[in-house]
JSON list of C-alpha atoms in Angstrom, two decimals:
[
{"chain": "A", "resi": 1, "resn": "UNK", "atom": "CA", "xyz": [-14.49, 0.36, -7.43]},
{"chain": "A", "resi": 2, "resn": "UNK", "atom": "CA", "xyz": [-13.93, 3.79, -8.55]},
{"chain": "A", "resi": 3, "resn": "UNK", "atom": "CA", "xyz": [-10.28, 5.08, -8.39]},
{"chain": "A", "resi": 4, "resn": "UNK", "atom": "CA", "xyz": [-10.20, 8.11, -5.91]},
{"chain": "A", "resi": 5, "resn": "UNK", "atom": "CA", "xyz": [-6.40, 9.11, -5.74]},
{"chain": "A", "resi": 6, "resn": "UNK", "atom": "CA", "xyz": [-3.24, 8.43, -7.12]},
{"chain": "A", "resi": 7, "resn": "UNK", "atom": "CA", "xyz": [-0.17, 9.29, -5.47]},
{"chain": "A", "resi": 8, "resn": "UNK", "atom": "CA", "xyz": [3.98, 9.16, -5.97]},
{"chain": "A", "resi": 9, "resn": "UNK", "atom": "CA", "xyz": [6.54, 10.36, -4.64]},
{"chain": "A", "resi": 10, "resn": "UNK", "atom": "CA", "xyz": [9.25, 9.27, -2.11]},
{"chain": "A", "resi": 11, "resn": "UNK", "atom": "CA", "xyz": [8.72, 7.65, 1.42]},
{"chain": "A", "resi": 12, "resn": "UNK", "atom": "CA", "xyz": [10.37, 5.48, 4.44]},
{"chain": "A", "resi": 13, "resn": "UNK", "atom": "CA", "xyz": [9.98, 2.17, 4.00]},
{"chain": "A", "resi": 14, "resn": "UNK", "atom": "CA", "xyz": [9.77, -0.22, 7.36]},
{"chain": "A", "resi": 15, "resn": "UNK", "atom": "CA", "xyz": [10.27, -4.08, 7.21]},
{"chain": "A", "resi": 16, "resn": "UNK", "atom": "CA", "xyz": [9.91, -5.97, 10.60]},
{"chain": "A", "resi": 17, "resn": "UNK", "atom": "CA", "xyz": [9.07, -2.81, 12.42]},
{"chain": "A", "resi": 18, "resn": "UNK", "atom": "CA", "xyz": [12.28, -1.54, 10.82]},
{"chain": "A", "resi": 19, "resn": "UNK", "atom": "CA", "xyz": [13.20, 1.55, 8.33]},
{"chain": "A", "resi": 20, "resn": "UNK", "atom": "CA", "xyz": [15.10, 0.12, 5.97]},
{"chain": "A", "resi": 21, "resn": "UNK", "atom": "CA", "xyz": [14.91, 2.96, 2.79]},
{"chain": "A", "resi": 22, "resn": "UNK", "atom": "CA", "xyz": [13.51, 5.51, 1.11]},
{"chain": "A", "resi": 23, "resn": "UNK", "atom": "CA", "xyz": [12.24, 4.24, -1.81]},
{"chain": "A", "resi": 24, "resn": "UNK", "atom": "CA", "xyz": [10.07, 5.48, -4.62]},
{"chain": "A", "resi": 25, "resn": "UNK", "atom": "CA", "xyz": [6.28, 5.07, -4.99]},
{"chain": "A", "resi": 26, "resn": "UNK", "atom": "CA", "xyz": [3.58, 5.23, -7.31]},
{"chain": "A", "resi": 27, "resn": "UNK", "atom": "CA", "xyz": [0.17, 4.15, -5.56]},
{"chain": "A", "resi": 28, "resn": "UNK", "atom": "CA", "xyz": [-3.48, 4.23, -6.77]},
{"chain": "A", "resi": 29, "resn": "UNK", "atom": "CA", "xyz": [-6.27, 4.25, -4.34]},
{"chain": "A", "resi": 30, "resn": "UNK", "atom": "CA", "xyz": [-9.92, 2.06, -5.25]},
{"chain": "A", "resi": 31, "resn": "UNK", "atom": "CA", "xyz": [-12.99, 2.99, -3.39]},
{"chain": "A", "resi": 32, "resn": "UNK", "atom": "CA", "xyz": [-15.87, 0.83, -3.71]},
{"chain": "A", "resi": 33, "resn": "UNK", "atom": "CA", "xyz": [-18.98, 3.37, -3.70]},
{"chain": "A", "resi": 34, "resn": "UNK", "atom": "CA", "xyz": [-22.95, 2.27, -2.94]},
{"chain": "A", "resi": 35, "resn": "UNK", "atom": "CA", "xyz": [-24.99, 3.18, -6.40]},
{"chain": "A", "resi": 36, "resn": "UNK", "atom": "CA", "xyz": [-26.40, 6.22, -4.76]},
{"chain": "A", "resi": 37, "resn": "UNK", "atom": "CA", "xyz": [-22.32, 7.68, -5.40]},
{"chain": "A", "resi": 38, "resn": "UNK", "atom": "CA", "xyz": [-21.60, 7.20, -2.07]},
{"chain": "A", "resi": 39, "resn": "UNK", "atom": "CA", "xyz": [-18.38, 5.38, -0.74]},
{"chain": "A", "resi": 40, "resn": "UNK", "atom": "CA", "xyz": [-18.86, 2.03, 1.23]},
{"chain": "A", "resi": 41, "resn": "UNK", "atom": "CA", "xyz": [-16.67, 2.65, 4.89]},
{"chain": "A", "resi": 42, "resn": "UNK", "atom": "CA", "xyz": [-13.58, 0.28, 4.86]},
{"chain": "A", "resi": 43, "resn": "UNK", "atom": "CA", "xyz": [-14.33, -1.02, 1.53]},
{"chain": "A", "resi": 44, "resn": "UNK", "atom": "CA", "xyz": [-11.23, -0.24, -0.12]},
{"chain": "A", "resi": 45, "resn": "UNK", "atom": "CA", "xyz": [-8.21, -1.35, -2.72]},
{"chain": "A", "resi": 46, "resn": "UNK", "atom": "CA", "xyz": [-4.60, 0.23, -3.12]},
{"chain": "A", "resi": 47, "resn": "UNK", "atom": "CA", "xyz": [-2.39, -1.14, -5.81]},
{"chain": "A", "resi": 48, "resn": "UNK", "atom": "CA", "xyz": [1.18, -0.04, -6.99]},
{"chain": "A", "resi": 49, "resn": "UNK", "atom": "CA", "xyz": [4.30, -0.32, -7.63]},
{"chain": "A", "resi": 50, "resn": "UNK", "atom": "CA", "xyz": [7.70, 0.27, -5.11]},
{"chain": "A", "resi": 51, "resn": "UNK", "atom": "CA", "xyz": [10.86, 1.32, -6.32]},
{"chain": "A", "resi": 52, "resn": "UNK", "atom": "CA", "xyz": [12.63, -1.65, -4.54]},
{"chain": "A", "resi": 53, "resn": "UNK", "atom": "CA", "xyz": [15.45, -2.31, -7.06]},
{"chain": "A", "resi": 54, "resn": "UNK", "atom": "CA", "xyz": [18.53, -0.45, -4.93]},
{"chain": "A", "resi": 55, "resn": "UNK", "atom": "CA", "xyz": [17.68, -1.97, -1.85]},
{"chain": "A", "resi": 56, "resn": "UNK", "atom": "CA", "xyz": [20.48, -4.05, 0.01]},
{"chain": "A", "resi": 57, "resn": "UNK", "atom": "CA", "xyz": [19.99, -8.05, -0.15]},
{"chain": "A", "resi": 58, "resn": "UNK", "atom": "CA", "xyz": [20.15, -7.91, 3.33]},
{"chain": "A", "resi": 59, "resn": "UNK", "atom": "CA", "xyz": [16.96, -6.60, 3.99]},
{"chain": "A", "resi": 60, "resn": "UNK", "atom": "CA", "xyz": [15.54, -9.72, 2.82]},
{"chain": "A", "resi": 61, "resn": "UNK", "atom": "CA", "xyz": [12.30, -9.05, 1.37]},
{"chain": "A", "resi": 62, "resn": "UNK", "atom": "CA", "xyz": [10.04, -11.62, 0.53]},
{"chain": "A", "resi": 63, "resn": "UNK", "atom": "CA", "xyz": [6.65, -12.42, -1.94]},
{"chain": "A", "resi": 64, "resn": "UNK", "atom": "CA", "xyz": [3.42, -12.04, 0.09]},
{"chain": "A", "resi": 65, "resn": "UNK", "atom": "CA", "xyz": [5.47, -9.69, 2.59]},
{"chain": "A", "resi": 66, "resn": "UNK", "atom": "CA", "xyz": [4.16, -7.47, 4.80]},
{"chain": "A", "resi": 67, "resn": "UNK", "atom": "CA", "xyz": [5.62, -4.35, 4.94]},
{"chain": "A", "resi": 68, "resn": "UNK", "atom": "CA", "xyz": [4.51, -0.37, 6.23]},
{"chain": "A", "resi": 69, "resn": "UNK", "atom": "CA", "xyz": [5.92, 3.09, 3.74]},
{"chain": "A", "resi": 70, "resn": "UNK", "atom": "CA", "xyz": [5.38, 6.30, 4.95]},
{"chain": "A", "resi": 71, "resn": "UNK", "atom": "CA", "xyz": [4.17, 8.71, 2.36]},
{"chain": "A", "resi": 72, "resn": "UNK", "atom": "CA", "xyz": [5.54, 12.11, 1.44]},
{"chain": "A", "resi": 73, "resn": "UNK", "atom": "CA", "xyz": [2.29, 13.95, 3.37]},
{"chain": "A", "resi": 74, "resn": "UNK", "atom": "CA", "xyz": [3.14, 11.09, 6.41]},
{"chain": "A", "resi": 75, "resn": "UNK", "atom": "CA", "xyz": [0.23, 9.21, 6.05]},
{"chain": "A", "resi": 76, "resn": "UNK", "atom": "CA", "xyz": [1.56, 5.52, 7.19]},
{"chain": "A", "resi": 77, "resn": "UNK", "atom": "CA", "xyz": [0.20, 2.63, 4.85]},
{"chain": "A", "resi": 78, "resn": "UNK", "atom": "CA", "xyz": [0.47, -1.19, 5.78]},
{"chain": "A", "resi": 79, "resn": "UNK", "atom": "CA", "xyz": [1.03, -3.67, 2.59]},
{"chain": "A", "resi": 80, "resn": "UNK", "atom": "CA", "xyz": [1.56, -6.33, 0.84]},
{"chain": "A", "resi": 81, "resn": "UNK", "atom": "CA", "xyz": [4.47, -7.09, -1.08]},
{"chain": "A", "resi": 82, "resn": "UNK", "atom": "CA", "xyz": [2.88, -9.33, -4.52]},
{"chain": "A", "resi": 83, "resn": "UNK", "atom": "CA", "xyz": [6.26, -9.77, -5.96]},
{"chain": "A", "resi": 84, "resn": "UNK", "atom": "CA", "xyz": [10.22, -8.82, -5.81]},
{"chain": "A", "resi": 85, "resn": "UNK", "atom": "CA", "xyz": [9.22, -6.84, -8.36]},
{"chain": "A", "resi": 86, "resn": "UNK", "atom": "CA", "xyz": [7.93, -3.67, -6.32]},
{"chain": "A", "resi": 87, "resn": "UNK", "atom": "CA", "xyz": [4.41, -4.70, -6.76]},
{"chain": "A", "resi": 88, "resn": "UNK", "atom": "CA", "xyz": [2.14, -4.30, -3.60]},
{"chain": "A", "resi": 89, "resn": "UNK", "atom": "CA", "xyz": [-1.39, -4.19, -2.58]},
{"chain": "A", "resi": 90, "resn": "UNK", "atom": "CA", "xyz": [-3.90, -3.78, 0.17]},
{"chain": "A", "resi": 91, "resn": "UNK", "atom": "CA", "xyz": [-7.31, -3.85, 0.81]},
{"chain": "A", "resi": 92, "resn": "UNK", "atom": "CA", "xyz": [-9.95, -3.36, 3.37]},
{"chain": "A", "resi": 93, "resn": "UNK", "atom": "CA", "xyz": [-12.75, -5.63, 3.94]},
{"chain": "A", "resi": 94, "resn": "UNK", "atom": "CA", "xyz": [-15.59, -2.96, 4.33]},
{"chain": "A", "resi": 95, "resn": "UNK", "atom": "CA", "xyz": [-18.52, -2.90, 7.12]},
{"chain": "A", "resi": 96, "resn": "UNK", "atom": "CA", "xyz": [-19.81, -6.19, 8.47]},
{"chain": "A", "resi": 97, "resn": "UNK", "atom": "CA", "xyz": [-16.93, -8.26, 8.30]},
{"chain": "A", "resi": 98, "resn": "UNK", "atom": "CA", "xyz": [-15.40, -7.46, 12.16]},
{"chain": "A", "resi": 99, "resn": "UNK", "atom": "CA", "xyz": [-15.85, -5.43, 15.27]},
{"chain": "A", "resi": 100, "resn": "UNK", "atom": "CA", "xyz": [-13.16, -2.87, 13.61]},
{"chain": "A", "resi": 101, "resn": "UNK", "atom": "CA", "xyz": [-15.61, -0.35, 11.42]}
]
């Protein structure tokens, strides 16, 4: 996979449909790409880090979480929380794995 953005900045994050925070975000987007240098639809990683440390107890977050941030530029992102530490991840299953792409 070939690494095709990074991003940071500040954005809303939403837990159980719900915006808890703004929080801060460092994110680094993985394409996978055919070897003619072309990139594979859907096949995809994003990997980073949330700044998750001032949030309220009482939003309850949880390892293996799923939760949505809205990015500075408002593109909407749905992932996974990997640890209380701010980690979190997604990734897209490329072509021929559903009736989605």
């Amino acid at each position: 996979m070939k690494l095709v953005e990074e991003s940071q900045g500040e954005g809303n994050l939403t837990v159980r449909g719900e915006v808890v925070a703004r929080v801060g975000y460092a994110l680094n987007r993985y394409q996978a790409m055919t070897s003619g240098g072309l990139p594979v639809p859907g096949l995809h990683r994003i990997e980073g880090t949330l700044a998750l440390a001032g949030l309220p107890e009482s939003v309850g977050l949880e390892q293996d979480m799923r939760l949505a941030l809205e990015l500075e530029d408002g593109r909407r992102l749905d992932l996974t929380l990997v640890d209380l530490n701010g980690q979190v991840l997604s990734e897209g299953h490329g072509p021929g794995h559903c009736g989605c792409c």
